[in-house]
Amino acid sequence: MKQVMIDVSRCLGCKSCELACAVVHSESKSLIGSVFEKKKPKKRVCVETGDKITFPLQCRHCEDARCIDACMSGAMFRDAETQTVQVNPDRCVGCWMCVMVCPFGAISQQREENTVIKCDRCVNEDVPACVQACPTKAIKFIEIDAFSRDKRNQYLINFRFAEEGK
Amino acid sequence: MHYVIIGASAAGISAAETLVRLDPDAVITVVSREKDIAYSRCLVTYYISGQISRDAVFIRSDEQLRASGVRFIAGTEAVGLDTEKRHITLTDASAISYDRLLVASGASPVLPDIKGIKGLGVYTLRTIADADSIIAEMTESKAVTILGDGLVAVTAAMALNKRGMCVSLVGIAPHILAGFLDSRAAGIIQNRMTEAGIRFYLGKSFSEVNRDAGGRLNSVTLSDGTSLEADMAVIAAGVKPELKVFGETAVAVEKGLLVDEFMETSVPGIYAAGDVAQAYDVVRNAPVWNPLWPHAVEQGRCAALNMAGRKVRYSGSTNMNSLNIGGISLVCAGIANSELPDYESFYLSDNNSTYKKLVFRNRKLAGFILLGKTEKSGVLTSLVKHETISPTQKDKLLGGHFSYTALTGPDH
Ligand SMILES: Cc1cc2nc3c(=O)[nH]c(=O)nc-3n(C[C@H](O)[C@H](O)[C@H](O)COP(=O)(O)OP(=O)(O)OC[C@H]3O[C@@H](n4cnc5c(N)ncnc54)[C@H](O)[C@@H]3O)c2cc1C
């Protein structure tokens, strides 16, 4: 299975991923077009700042996804085909239980709509938009089984929270 | 292998689905007292308020349940247990034998011993059937009095208020949601509810439920003598674990059924999960009864893994709650509602729209309340589950940096 992996050392914090993410989730799927859309397109990746690092954070599509366990409305589910974690906005009631348990803080509340949004890993695209947009290749889309553990760790921010969301 | 599960709600469904995955050849039987199965109890107030339809309360479709291959016996109660013969008996006196049994029977509302409480117009709110009855009876501009100050009472109050009923909330505690909130956070929510038109009678209880000659409810008398006109009363004064199936059977019980780290009760081969169970709490470092949806799902899965022979330790629960009341979001976890010795509270912001409180105990984040701004609260919940945090992390938290990236990194 392919996963989005981050090489922290390469991230410059340019936020190209954020922009590309918002655009691909807009109606028109173009930057110019999305500017004029009634509903402002929203990004599902967030470039966070830490000690001397910037990190493009999005849903990790955890194997044991706490957000699915916590979802009491049946909105959060694992897609059988892609094994990704997806949210069905029609079922979401805005209880914020998933926000309460996501160890990465990767789920955003849409207060007006009373729903949440998160990375859907661009399942309808060949390559996720953030990956395509990253000018330094800090965000990669790679076959995870092909990597040794060491190599994989290089891509994860596997410091103190390493046990989370393998 | 024959697995039998009592209860077809959060814990029972999660366990059944896990068993199907792990042991496709096994026979799995789920017995449910309720006719309606695989629905979310947490949604019943959303159904009452009209935010969602009755259908949307169900979290699995009939087709999904059928396709699972699990045998569901709905509308039937397990009334007896024979641990020697390893079988349970049902209401119709038939017996079902098991190799491994999961008790996922949840909890039921407590009906306090109050004069006149039983009869027309008085409801509890635990099941979709309860919600159906309340919906059938609720009438705009009529008066409803709710007894209770916990989550169910508060969400029911908002739902009935939205339906145009005149809502009074009567609670014993000095403020609402005292099980997990401090008076400040509760006060902000109470204010919002008051603005919506809900009246509070706190520090009081019902002393009598009054009826007319035909047995119809007309008022309730409170413990201080106040009389409130009432066309309907909802009793949301807490729940207790549903342990009836054990009858005289000896099993270790404290507040709930005690389970070990593998979710097994003191009776070998009998497991428990969800609201009926009392499992390990990572903050209190002891078995604590935390009757919450996410825990029920997780415990159901963990119990199933162990029933199927995989030794998997339960990672532990903690008290945690999220609310969205009248547009105010709130997330809290751990211990954040009381001033205990050895606990230090820090208030990062405190005004009428945001309130952020972090509570530490030695090198541990013991709990937090985030009101207003709740983004990234899951990062904090996750830290609450850690045994200790580093001094750098504590500094970051006190500086209001809650992002995963800020709180991780080589120097932490
Ligand atoms: C109105 C409301 C709002 C809530 N909101 C939240 C929330 O926001 N967040 C949260 O975390 N939690 C919330 N909860 C709590 C949450 O619903 C429970 O924690 C969860 O349902 C527990 O699941 P369970 O499977 O352990 O038990 P239950 O959901 O109680 O299900 C147990 C089932 O077993 C059946 N049963 C019992 N005894 C027998 C027997 N002898 N034979 C056969 N069947 C039997 C019962 O009839 C029931 O159907 C709320 C609850 C209510 C009522």
XYZ file of C-alpha atoms in Angstrom, chain B residues 90-402:
313
model
C -33.226 -16.314 27.386
C -36.639 -14.896 28.252
C -38.369 -17.744 26.411
C -36.444 -20.226 28.625
C -34.301 -21.468 25.746
C -30.600 -21.887 26.445
C -27.614 -20.908 24.333
C -24.307 -22.519 25.123
C -21.053 -20.692 24.616
C -17.345 -21.348 24.515
C -16.566 -17.715 25.238
C -19.083 -15.132 26.453
C -18.853 -11.363 26.137
C -21.042 -9.306 28.431
C -21.607 -6.033 26.580
C -24.897 -5.262 28.274
C -24.118 -1.599 28.842
C -25.893 0.480 31.433
C -29.463 1.464 32.245
C -30.947 4.624 33.704
C -31.367 4.886 37.436
C -34.873 5.805 38.564
C -34.498 7.516 41.944
C -36.928 6.633 44.678
C -39.239 9.653 44.404
C -42.920 9.713 45.252
C -45.071 9.553 42.118
C -42.153 9.072 39.730
C -43.619 6.003 38.044
C -46.454 6.715 35.651
C -47.618 8.765 32.714
C -45.469 11.595 31.408
C -42.225 10.555 33.077
C -39.488 9.298 30.741
C -35.945 8.091 30.875
C -33.674 8.586 27.879
C -31.383 5.738 26.996
C -32.874 3.996 23.969
C -34.256 4.952 20.591
C -37.602 3.638 21.854
C -37.399 6.160 24.717
C -36.752 8.876 22.128
C -39.743 7.686 20.067
C -41.998 7.998 23.130
C -40.680 11.454 23.995
C -41.141 12.634 20.397
C -44.708 11.303 20.357
C -45.493 13.209 23.539
C -43.562 16.474 23.114
C -45.654 19.513 22.302
C -44.467 23.001 21.562
C -44.706 25.503 24.425
C -45.541 22.779 26.950
C -43.385 22.458 30.043
C -40.774 19.768 30.540
C -38.710 19.320 33.675
C -35.490 17.391 33.450
C -33.947 15.780 36.496
C -30.185 15.489 36.145
C -27.143 17.627 35.451
C -24.977 15.309 33.371
C -24.425 15.001 29.647
C -27.732 13.288 28.876
C -29.713 15.875 30.869
C -27.912 18.784 29.206
C -28.221 17.464 25.647
C -31.858 16.492 26.214
C -32.551 19.997 27.539
C -31.086 21.561 24.396
C -32.987 19.191 22.110
C -36.374 19.821 23.745
C -35.664 23.547 23.876
C -35.021 23.475 20.142
C -38.427 21.816 19.753
C -40.041 24.797 21.454
C -40.703 23.240 24.832
C -40.267 25.257 28.042
C -37.372 23.454 29.655
C -36.377 23.455 33.322
C -33.318 21.544 34.446
C -33.130 20.371 38.034
C -29.795 19.036 39.276
C -28.295 18.112 42.599
C -24.779 19.396 41.898
C -23.958 23.115 42.255
C -23.226 23.301 38.501
C -23.906 21.190 35.433
C -21.527 18.518 34.104
C -19.663 18.418 37.404
C -18.405 14.931 36.548
C -15.835 16.479 34.221
C -16.091 20.277 34.213
C -15.122 22.916 36.724
C -17.625 25.614 37.673
C -16.100 28.162 35.268
C -16.455 26.065 32.112
C -19.855 24.810 33.217
C -20.923 28.397 33.895
C -20.164 29.481 30.333
C -22.268 26.649 28.967
C -25.039 27.306 31.469
C -25.131 30.940 30.356
C -25.531 29.894 26.750
C -28.324 27.515 27.705
C -29.998 30.238 29.763
C -29.845 32.562 26.742
C -31.615 29.829 24.785
C -34.407 29.906 27.372
C -33.575 26.987 29.669
C -34.162 27.539 33.380
C -31.867 26.030 35.998
C -32.706 24.796 39.487
C -29.362 23.582 40.783
C -28.458 22.115 44.134
C -31.959 20.639 44.212
C -33.798 17.436 43.428
C -37.380 16.273 42.943
C -39.169 15.517 46.161
C -42.481 14.584 44.577
C -44.033 14.112 41.174
C -47.647 15.311 41.249
C -50.490 13.977 39.153
C -54.151 14.769 38.605
C -56.972 12.338 39.340
C -56.450 10.675 35.955
C -52.807 9.995 36.764
C -51.563 12.671 34.376
C -48.462 14.572 35.368
C -49.117 18.196 36.269
C -46.227 19.407 38.405
C -43.126 18.445 40.305
C -42.179 19.618 43.759
C -38.487 20.271 44.347
C -36.522 19.507 47.487
C -36.677 23.176 48.550
C -40.450 23.267 48.153
C -40.513 25.017 44.770
C -43.279 23.759 42.553
C -42.720 23.548 38.803
C -45.553 23.085 36.378
C -44.735 20.087 34.163
C -46.423 18.317 31.276
C -43.467 16.008 30.882
C -40.509 14.962 33.001
C -37.287 13.372 31.831
C -35.231 11.537 34.416
C -31.545 11.673 33.520
C -30.121 11.129 36.964
C -27.386 8.721 35.968
C -26.969 5.161 34.777
C -25.794 1.950 36.334
C -24.167 -1.121 34.793
C -26.610 -3.730 33.540
C -25.626 -6.826 35.546
C -28.924 -8.685 35.781
C -27.726 -11.671 33.760
C -25.347 -12.628 36.570
C -28.143 -13.059 39.077
C -26.606 -14.990 41.969
C -23.430 -15.856 40.071
C -20.341 -14.738 41.939
C -18.387 -12.250 39.855
C -16.100 -9.399 40.877
C -17.953 -6.086 40.727
C -17.042 -2.640 41.973
C -18.881 0.140 40.141
C -18.855 -2.066 37.039
C -17.752 -5.578 36.211
C -14.062 -5.743 36.981
C -11.922 -6.965 34.112
C -8.227 -7.735 33.852
C -5.910 -6.231 31.234
C -7.276 -8.737 28.713
C -10.891 -7.705 29.373
C -11.683 -11.001 31.123
C -13.912 -10.953 34.209
C -13.202 -12.937 37.355
C -15.098 -15.834 35.757
C -12.791 -17.552 33.221
C -14.137 -17.475 29.678
C -16.446 -14.545 30.406
C -15.295 -11.180 29.136
C -16.830 -7.739 29.526
C -16.591 -4.484 27.571
C -18.247 -1.095 27.434
C -20.518 0.610 29.941
C -20.954 -2.575 31.956
C -17.225 -2.915 32.550
C -14.768 -1.204 34.833
C -11.360 -1.294 33.203
C -7.961 0.267 33.758
C -7.794 4.083 33.709
C -4.452 5.555 32.668
C -4.798 8.806 34.578
C -6.060 7.408 37.847
C -3.870 4.336 37.475
C -6.659 2.104 38.779
C -9.790 0.436 37.449
C -12.336 3.200 36.864
C -15.818 3.083 35.411
C -15.698 5.394 32.349
C -18.944 4.688 30.476
C -18.178 6.315 27.125
C -18.760 5.406 23.493
C -15.103 5.365 22.296
C -14.092 3.146 25.208
C -16.945 0.737 24.513
C -15.826 0.327 20.892
C -12.166 -0.096 21.804
C -12.861 -2.472 24.678
C -15.209 -4.519 22.514
C -12.470 -4.986 19.962
C -9.851 -5.752 22.608
C -12.107 -8.314 24.304
C -12.786 -9.975 20.948
C -9.072 -10.230 20.172
C -8.508 -11.986 23.479
C -11.558 -14.218 23.108
C -10.097 -15.346 19.801
C -6.844 -16.238 21.489
C -4.667 -13.248 20.707
C -3.203 -11.913 23.911
C -3.705 -8.181 23.549
C -3.492 -5.816 26.497
C -6.082 -3.078 26.833
C -4.273 0.235 26.542
C -6.493 1.881 29.127
C -9.205 4.482 29.240
C -9.569 7.958 30.641
C -12.488 10.236 31.239
C -12.951 12.350 28.116
C -15.803 14.339 26.680
C -16.553 16.577 23.779
C -19.549 18.857 23.519
C -21.039 21.159 20.973
C -23.738 23.027 22.843
C -25.410 26.032 21.333
C -22.351 26.542 19.128
C -19.874 26.320 22.000
C -17.364 23.530 21.489
C -15.657 21.983 24.421
C -13.206 19.122 24.769
C -11.809 17.868 28.032
C -9.933 14.802 29.200
C -8.366 13.400 32.321
C -8.920 15.162 35.623
C -9.676 18.849 35.198
C -12.701 19.496 37.383
C -11.344 19.578 40.887
C -8.575 21.171 42.884
C -6.798 18.151 44.297
C -3.601 18.286 46.331
C -0.503 17.729 44.142
C -2.356 18.978 41.085
C -1.392 22.315 39.547
C -3.875 24.155 37.342
C -2.853 26.699 34.710
C -5.327 28.966 32.960
C -4.090 29.890 29.493
C -7.100 31.950 28.597
C -10.289 32.807 30.351
C -12.918 35.034 28.825
C -16.491 34.424 27.818
C -15.655 32.775 24.515
C -12.511 30.793 25.232
C -11.337 28.993 28.297
C -8.189 26.901 28.367
C -7.122 25.063 31.457
C -4.269 22.605 31.800
C -3.770 20.484 34.892
C -0.449 18.857 35.765
C 0.565 16.385 38.403
C 4.309 16.026 38.826
C 5.623 15.232 35.374
C 2.275 14.309 33.961
C -0.432 16.170 32.068
C -3.338 15.049 34.242
C -6.104 16.752 32.324
C -7.349 19.742 30.384
C -10.416 21.706 29.389
C -10.519 23.546 26.079
C -13.633 25.621 25.510
C -14.266 27.708 22.434
C -11.127 26.706 20.568
C -10.809 22.947 20.511
C -8.558 22.383 17.502
C -5.730 19.939 18.127
C -7.285 18.823 21.401
C -6.560 15.227 20.399
C -2.846 15.889 20.743
C -3.482 16.809 24.378
C -5.753 13.805 24.955
C -2.959 11.654 23.637
C -0.462 13.304 26.016
C -2.843 12.717 28.925
C -2.500 9.013 28.157
C 1.292 9.242 28.481
C 2.822 8.439 31.830
C 5.047 11.495 31.826
C 5.845 14.460 29.667
C 9.168 16.273 29.375
C 9.887 19.721 30.812
C 10.153 21.023 27.221
C 6.712 19.707 26.443
C 5.327 21.296 29.569
C 6.836 24.655 28.555
C 5.361 24.304 25.097
C 1.939 23.495 26.496
C 2.047 26.439 28.884
C 3.007 28.629 25.943
C -0.191 27.497 24.224
C 1.596 25.411 21.572
C -0.635 22.398 21.089
